[in-house]
Each structure stands twice: as C-alpha cells, then as structure tokens.
Short mmCIF file of C-alpha atoms in Angstrom, two decimals:
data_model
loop_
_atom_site.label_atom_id
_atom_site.label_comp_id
_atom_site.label_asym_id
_atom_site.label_seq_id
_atom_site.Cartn_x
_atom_site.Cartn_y
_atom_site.Cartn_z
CA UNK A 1 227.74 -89.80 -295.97
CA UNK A 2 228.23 -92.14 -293.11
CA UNK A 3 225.95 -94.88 -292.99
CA UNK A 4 224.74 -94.30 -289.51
CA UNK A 5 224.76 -90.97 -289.69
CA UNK A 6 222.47 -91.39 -292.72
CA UNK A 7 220.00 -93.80 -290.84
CA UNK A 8 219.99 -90.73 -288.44
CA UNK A 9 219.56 -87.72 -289.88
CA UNK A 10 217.38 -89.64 -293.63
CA UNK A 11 215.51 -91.80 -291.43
CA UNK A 12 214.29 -89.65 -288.96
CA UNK A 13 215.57 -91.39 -285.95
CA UNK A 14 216.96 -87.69 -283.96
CA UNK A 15 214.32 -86.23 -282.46
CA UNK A 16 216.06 -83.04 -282.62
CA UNK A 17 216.12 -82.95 -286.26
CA UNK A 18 212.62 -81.44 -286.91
CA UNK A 19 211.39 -78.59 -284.89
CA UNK A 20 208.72 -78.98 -282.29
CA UNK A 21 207.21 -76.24 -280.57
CA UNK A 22 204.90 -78.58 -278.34
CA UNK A 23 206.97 -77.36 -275.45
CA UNK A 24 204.75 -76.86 -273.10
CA UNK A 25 202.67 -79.93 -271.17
CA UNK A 26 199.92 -81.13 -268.91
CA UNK A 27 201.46 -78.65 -266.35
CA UNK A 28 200.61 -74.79 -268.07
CA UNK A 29 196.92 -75.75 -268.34
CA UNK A 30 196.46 -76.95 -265.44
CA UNK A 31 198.17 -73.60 -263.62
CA UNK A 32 196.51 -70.97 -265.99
CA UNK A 33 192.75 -73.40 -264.89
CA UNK A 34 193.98 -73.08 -261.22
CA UNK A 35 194.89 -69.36 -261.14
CA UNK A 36 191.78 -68.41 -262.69
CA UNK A 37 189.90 -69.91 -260.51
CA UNK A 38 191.41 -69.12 -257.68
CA UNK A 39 191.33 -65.62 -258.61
CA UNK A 40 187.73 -66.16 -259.23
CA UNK A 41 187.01 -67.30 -255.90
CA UNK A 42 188.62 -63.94 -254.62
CA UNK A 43 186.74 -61.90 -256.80
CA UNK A 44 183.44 -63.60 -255.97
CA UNK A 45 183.92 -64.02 -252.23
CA UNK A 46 185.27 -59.93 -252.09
CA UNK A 47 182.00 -59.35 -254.04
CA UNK A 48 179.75 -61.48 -251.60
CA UNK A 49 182.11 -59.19 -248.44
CA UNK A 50 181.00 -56.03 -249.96
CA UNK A 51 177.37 -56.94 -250.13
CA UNK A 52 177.35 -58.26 -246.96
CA UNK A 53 174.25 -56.47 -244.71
CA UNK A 54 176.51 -55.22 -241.77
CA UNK A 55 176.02 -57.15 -238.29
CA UNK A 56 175.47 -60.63 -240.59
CA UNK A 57 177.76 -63.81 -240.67
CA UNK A 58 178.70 -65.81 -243.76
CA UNK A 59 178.34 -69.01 -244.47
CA UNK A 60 180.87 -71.40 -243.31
CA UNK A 61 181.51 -72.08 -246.64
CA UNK A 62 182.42 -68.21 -247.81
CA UNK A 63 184.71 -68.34 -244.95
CA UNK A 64 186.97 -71.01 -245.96
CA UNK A 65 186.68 -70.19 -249.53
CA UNK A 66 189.78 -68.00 -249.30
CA UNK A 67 191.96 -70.19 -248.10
CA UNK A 68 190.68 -73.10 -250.21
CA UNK A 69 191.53 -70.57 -252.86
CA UNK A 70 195.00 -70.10 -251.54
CA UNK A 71 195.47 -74.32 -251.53
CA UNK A 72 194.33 -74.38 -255.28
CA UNK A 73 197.00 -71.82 -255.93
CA UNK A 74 199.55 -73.40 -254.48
CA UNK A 75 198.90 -76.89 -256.22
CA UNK A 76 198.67 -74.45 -259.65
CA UNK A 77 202.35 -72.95 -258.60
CA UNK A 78 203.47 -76.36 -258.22
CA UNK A 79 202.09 -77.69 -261.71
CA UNK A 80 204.13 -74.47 -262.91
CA UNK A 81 207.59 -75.18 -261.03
CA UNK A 82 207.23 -78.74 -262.30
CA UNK A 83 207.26 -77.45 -265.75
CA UNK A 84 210.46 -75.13 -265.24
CA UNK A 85 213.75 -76.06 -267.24
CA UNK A 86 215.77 -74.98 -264.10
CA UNK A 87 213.85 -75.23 -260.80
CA UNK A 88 216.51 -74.64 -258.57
CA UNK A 89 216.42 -70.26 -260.28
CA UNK A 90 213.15 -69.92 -259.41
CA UNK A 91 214.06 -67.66 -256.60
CA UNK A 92 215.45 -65.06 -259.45
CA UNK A 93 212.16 -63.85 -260.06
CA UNK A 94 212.05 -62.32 -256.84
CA UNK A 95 215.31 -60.87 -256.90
CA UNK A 96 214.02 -57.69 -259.18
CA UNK A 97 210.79 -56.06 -260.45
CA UNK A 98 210.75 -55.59 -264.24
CA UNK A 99 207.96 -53.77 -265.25
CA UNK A 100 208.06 -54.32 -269.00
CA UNK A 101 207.97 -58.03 -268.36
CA UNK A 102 204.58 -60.01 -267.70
CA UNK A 103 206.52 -62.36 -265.98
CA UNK A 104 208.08 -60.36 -263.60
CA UNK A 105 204.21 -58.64 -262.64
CA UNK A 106 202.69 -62.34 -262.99
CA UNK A 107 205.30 -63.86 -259.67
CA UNK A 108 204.98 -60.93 -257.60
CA UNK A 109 200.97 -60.95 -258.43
CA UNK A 110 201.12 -65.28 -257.46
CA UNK A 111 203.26 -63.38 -253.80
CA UNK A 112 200.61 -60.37 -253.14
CA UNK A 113 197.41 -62.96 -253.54
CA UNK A 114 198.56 -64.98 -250.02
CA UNK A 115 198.38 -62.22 -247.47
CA UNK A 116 195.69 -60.63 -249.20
CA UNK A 117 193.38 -64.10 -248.99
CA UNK A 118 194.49 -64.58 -245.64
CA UNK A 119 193.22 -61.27 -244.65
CA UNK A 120 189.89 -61.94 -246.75
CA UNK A 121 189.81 -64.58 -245.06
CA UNK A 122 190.20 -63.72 -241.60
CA UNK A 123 188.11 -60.82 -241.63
CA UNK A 124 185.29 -63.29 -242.43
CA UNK A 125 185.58 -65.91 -240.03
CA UNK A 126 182.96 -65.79 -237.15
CA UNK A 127 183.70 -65.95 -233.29
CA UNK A 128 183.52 -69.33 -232.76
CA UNK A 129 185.68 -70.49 -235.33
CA UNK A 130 188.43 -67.44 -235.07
CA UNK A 131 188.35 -68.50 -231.05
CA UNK A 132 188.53 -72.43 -232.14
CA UNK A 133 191.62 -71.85 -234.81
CA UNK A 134 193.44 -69.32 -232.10
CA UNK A 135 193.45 -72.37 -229.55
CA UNK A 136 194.17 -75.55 -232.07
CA UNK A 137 197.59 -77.28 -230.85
CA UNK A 138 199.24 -75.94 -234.17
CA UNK A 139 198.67 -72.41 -233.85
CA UNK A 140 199.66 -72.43 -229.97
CA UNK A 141 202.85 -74.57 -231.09
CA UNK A 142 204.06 -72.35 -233.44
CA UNK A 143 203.00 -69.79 -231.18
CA UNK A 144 201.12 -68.07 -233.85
CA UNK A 145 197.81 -67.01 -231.79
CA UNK A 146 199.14 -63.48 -231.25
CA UNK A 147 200.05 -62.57 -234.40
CA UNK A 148 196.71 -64.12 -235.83
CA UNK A 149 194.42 -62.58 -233.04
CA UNK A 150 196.06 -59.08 -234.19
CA UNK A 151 195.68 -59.54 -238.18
CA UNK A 152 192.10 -60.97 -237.23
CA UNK A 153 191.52 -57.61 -235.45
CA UNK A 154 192.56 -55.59 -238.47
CA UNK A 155 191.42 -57.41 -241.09
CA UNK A 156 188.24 -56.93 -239.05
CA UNK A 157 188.14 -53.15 -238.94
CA UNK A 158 189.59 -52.70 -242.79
CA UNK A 159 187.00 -55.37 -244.24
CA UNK A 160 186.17 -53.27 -246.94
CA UNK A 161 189.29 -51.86 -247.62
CA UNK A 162 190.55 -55.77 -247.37
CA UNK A 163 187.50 -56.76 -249.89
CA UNK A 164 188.73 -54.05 -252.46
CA UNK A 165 192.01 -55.19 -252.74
CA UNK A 166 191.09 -58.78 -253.23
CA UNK A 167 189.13 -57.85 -255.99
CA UNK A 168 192.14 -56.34 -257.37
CA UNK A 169 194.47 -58.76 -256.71
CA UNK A 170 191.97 -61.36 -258.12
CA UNK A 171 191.17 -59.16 -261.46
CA UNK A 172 194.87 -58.94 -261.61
CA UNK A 173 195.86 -62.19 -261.22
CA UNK A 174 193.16 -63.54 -263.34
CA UNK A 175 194.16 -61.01 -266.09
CA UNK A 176 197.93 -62.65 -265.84
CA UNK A 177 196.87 -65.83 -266.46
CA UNK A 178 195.84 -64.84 -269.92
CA UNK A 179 198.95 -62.29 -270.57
CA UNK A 180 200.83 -64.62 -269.95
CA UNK A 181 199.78 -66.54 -273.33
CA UNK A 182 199.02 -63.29 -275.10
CA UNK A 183 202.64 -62.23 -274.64
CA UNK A 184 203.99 -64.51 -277.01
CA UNK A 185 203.91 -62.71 -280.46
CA UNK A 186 205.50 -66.19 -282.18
CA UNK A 187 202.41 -67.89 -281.28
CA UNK A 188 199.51 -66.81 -283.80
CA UNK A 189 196.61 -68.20 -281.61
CA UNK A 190 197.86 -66.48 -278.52
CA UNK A 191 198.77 -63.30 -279.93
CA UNK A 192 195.80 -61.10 -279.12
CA UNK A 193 194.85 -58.83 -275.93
CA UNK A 194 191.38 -60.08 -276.12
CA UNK A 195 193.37 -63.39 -274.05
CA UNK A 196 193.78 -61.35 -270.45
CA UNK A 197 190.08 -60.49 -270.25
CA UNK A 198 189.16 -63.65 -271.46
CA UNK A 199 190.32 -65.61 -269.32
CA UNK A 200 189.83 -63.28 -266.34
CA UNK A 201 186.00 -63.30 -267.16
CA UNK A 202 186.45 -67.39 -267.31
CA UNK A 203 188.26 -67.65 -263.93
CA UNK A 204 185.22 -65.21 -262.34
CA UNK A 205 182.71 -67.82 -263.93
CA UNK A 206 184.71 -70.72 -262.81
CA UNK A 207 185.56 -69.07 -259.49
CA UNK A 208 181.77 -68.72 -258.72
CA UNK A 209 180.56 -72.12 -260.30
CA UNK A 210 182.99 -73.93 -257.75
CA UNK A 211 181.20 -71.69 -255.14
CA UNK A 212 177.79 -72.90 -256.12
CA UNK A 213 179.16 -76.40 -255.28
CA UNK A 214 179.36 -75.85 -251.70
CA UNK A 215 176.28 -75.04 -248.64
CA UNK A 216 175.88 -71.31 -249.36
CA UNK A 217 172.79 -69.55 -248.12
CA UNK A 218 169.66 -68.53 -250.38
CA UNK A 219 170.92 -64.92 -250.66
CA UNK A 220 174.68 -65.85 -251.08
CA UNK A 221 173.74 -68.28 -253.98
CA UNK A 222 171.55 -65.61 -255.58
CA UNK A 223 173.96 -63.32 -255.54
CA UNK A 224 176.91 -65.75 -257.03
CA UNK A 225 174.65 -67.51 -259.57
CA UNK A 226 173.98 -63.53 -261.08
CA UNK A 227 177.67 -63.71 -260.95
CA UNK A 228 178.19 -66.71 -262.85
CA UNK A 229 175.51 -65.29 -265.46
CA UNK A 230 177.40 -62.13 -266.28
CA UNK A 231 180.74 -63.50 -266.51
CA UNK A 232 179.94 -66.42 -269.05
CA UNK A 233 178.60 -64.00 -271.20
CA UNK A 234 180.98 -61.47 -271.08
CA UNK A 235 183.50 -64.47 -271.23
CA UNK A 236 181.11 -65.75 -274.51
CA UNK A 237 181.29 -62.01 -275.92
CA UNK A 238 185.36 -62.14 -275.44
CA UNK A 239 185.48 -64.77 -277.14
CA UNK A 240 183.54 -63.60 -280.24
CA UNK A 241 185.35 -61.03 -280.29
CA UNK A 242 188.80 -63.37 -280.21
CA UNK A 243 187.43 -65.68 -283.01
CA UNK A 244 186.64 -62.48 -285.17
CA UNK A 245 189.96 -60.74 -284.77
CA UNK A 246 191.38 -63.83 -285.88
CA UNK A 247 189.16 -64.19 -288.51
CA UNK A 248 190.15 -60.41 -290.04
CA UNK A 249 193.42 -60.98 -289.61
CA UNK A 250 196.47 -61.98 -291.78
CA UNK A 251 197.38 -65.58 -293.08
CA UNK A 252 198.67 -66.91 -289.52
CA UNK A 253 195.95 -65.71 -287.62
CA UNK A 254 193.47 -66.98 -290.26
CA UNK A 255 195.27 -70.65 -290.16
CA UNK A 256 195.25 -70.63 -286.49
CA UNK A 257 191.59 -69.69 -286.58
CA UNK A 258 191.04 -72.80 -288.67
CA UNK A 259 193.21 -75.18 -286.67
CA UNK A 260 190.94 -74.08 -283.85
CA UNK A 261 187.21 -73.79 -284.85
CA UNK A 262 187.82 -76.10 -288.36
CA UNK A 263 191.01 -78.28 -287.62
CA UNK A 264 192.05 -81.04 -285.20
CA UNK A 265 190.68 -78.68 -281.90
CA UNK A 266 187.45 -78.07 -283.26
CA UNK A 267 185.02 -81.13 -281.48
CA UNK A 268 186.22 -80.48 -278.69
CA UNK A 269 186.01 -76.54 -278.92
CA UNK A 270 182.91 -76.90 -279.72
CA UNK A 271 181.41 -79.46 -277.83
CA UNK A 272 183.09 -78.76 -273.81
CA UNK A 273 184.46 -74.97 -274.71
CA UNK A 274 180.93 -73.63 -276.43
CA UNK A 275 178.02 -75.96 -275.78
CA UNK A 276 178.77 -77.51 -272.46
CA UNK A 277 180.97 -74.80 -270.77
CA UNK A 278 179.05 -71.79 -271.95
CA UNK A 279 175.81 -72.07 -273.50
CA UNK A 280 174.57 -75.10 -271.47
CA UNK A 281 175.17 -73.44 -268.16
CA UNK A 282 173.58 -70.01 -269.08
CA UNK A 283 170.33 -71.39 -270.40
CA UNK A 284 170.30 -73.47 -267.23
CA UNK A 285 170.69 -70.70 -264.44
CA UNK A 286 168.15 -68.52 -266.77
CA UNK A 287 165.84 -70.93 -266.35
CA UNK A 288 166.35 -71.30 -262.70
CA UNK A 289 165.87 -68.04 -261.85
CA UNK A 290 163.29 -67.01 -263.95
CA UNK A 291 161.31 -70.36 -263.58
CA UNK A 292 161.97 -70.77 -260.11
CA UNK A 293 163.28 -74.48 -260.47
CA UNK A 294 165.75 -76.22 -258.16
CA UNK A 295 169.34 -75.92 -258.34
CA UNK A 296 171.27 -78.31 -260.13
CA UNK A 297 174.70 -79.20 -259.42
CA UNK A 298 175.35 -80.39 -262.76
CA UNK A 299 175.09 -76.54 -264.20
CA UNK A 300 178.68 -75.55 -261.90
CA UNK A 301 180.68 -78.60 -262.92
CA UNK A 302 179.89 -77.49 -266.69
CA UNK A 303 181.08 -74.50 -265.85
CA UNK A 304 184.52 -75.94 -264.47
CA UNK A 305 184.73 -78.58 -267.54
CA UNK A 306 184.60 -75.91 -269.92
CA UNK A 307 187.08 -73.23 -268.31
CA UNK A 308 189.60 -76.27 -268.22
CA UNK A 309 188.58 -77.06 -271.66
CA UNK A 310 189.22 -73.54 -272.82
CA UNK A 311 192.73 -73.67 -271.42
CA UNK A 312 193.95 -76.95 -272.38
CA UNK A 313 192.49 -76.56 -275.79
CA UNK A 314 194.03 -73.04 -276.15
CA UNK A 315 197.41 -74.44 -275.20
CA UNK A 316 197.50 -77.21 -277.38
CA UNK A 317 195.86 -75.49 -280.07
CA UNK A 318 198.45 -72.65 -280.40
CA UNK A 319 201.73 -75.08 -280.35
CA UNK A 320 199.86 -76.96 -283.07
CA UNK A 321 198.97 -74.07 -285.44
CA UNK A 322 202.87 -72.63 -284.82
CA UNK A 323 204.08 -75.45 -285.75
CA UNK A 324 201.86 -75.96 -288.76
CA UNK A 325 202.86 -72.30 -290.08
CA UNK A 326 206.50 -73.24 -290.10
CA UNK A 327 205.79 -75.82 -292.78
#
C-alpha cells in the first residue's frame, strides 16, 4: 500500500473515512425553537381573540404579538435556508404539493402562517394605531394604505373566523416542527409520533411564556398563564409517554433512551429540559395563582430555556445515538 495513502486511510487523517451522521447544526434547533414559538404565539393570541368580551381593546402588546411572531419566523426560516446544501433550489418546494411528504406540507404551512398573522393581526389593532400605520411615510410610499385599510376592514368583520384559522395554522405549524424529526425512521430517538404533539404542546407553552414577558392586562395574563399551565403538562405527559415508548421498545430505541436520560445528554435533560423548563415553572404559576403572589418574570424565561433545551438536546441527542448504533 502506498505510504501516503496508508497515513490516510490507517491514520485516520480523511474525514470521510468514518461515517458521521452529525449532519445537522446550530441552525435546525434554532428553527424547530423559533417555529414553535411562533406558532405558539398564534395559538395563544387567537385564544386571547376568541375570549375577547366584544366592544373591548387589547393590549398593545397582543396587538403586535402577531407580527413579532411573523419576525421570529422569518429569522427561524433563515437559520433553516442557512443550513440547506443547495440554497439557490429552495424555490422547488413551491413548485408542487406532495401530500405524502412532510416537507412539502411543512413549506406551504411556513407560506399560509404570513397572511394569516397579518390578518390576526390587523383585526386587532385599535383606531389609533390602524389610523397611525395607514399614514406612516412607508405605507403611503409604497402606496400600500388602500390595500391595508381594506384587509383591516375584513379582517375586522371575520375576526373570529380569522382567530380560528390561526389556531389552525399555529397547531399545524407547531405540529410540523416535530414531524419533521419524527419522519426520519433511521433516527431511533426521533422515530416516534409522540414528537408532533410534543413539540406543538412546547411551542404553545413557549408561545405564551414569551407573552407573559410583555405589559399584558390582569385578565389577558390570567388567561395566558392558565395557558402556559396546561400546555407544560400536557407537554410533561408527552413526554412520559415518549420516554416510555422508548423504553418498551426494541434494542435501538432502548440505546437511544439511554444515550438520552443515562448517556452524554442526560445533565442537561434533566437539569434545563425537566427541572428548570417544566417542573420549575409549573410549581411557580401554581403557586401564583393559588397563593395570590406577584408575578415573576423569571417563571417565562424558564419556560423559553427549556423549550430550546428540549430541541437542541433532541437534535444532538438523536445524531449521537445513530451514530452509536452503527458501531
């Protein structure tokens, strides 16, 4: 054998020459964190439209939470395009609609979500700031106050209708975020369907923690902090529920189990996932609504540490354990 072809393939110098299946970067987390929560924030704010009393104005905060939801989306779809192989096809998703392919249902989803925020959106906005955004210098030089005064004006008179479809949009695209891991037989600690509601639930929690952060009213934080409480523990139950399948399953699903709750991803599983991003929060919003003590901002961002932790630990963790299985 050649001598530097020896050093080579012997010595381990090719990257190529072992497998790796850590494929995926910084960039998937932080898309499938994003999309959750800004389908979150769509779910929440549709919920907080619905249970609006009639004749009653938001909060200025509920009315730009759509379209801060729609600017978190939009840095998540650029986390994702930075991650594509060949950036310049992107556009071939939207050349057909495959509907055996998660993929193809996930980039039409990411389309539907802008006009329907928008129209959440709108609907919500007040006088004064619908009459203030119609007369800024960008709107008049794009000459976009027509257009806007007339989807104001509908969005107006379907705000229900409006509010129901977000919701849907937002379950749906919260739902993708997961499916899109749970897809992916090859990968033992993504292959279950428990991954779609789990991370919908998670984006809902998130979605409503990041809610809490900003100057709602009494009854529009009582009515998002209930939110917050049901979906981290139907997002703790899903989770259960994941860990057991695993746990009953065959060899893989066992190992990646391990490499999860036992192995190199456990501390931190543990630690931000469990304790700080689930349990933490829920004994803390218990307590503030049943003991009547004053909110603490500290109980949201726990909330948002642990939904990125669940994501980022999930990614990492699944690469790992497929790797590990090949050996």
């Amino acid at each position: 054998m050649n001598e530097a072809f020896r050093e080579v393939v012997v010595g381990r110098h090719n990257a190529l020459v072992d497998p790796s299946l850590r494929i995926w970067g910084w960039e998937i987390p932080v898309y499938l964190f994003l999309g959750g929560l800004t389908a979150g924030i769509l779910v929440v704010s549709a919920l907080l439209a619905l249970r609006r009393p009639p004749g009653s104005a938001p909060s200025r905060a509920v009315q730009a939470a759509p379209f801060v939801a729609l600017g978190l989306l939009s840095l998540g779809m650029l986390a994702l395009f930075l991650d594509l192989e060949h950036q310049s096809h992107v556009f071939r998703f939207y050349l057909a609609f495959k509907p055996a392919s998660p993929m193809s249902w996930g980039s039409w989803i990411l389309i539907l979500v802008y006009p329907v925020g928008v129209l959440l959106g709108l609907g919500s906005l007040d006088a004064g700031i619908r009459s203030a955004l119609l007369a800024s210098r960008p709107v008049r030089w794009l000459r976009l106050a027509g257009p806007l005064r007339c989807l104001s004006g509908r969005a107006d008179a379907m705000a229900r209708s409006v509010a129901w479809v977000a919701m849907v949009a937002g379950a749906g695209l919260g739902v993708y975020t997961g499916v899109l891991l749970g897809t992916l037989a090859a990968e033992p600690l993504w292959n279950s369907p428990v991954l779609g509601p789990l991370f919908l639930a998670s984006g809902v929690s998130t979605g409503a923690a990041f809610l809490l952060l900003l100057p709602l009213s009494r009854d529009e934080r009582h009515l998002v902090a209930g939110s917050d409480l049901v979906a981290i523990a139907v997002e703790a139950g899903l989770l259960a529920a994941l860990l057991i399948g695993f746990a009953s399953g065959s060899g893989p699903d066992q190992a990646a189990l391990d490499h999860l709750v036992t192995g190199p991803q456990a501390s931190a599983f543990w630690t931000l996932v469990v304790l700080a991003g689930l349990a933490a929060p829920f004994a803390l919003e218990v307590l503030e609504r049943r003991r009547g003590l004053a909110f603490l901002k500290v109980t949201p961002v726990l909330v948002l540490a642990g939904g990125f932790a669940l994501r980022w630990i999930l990614v990492a963790a699944g690469q790992a354990s497929s790797l590990a299985t090949i050996f």
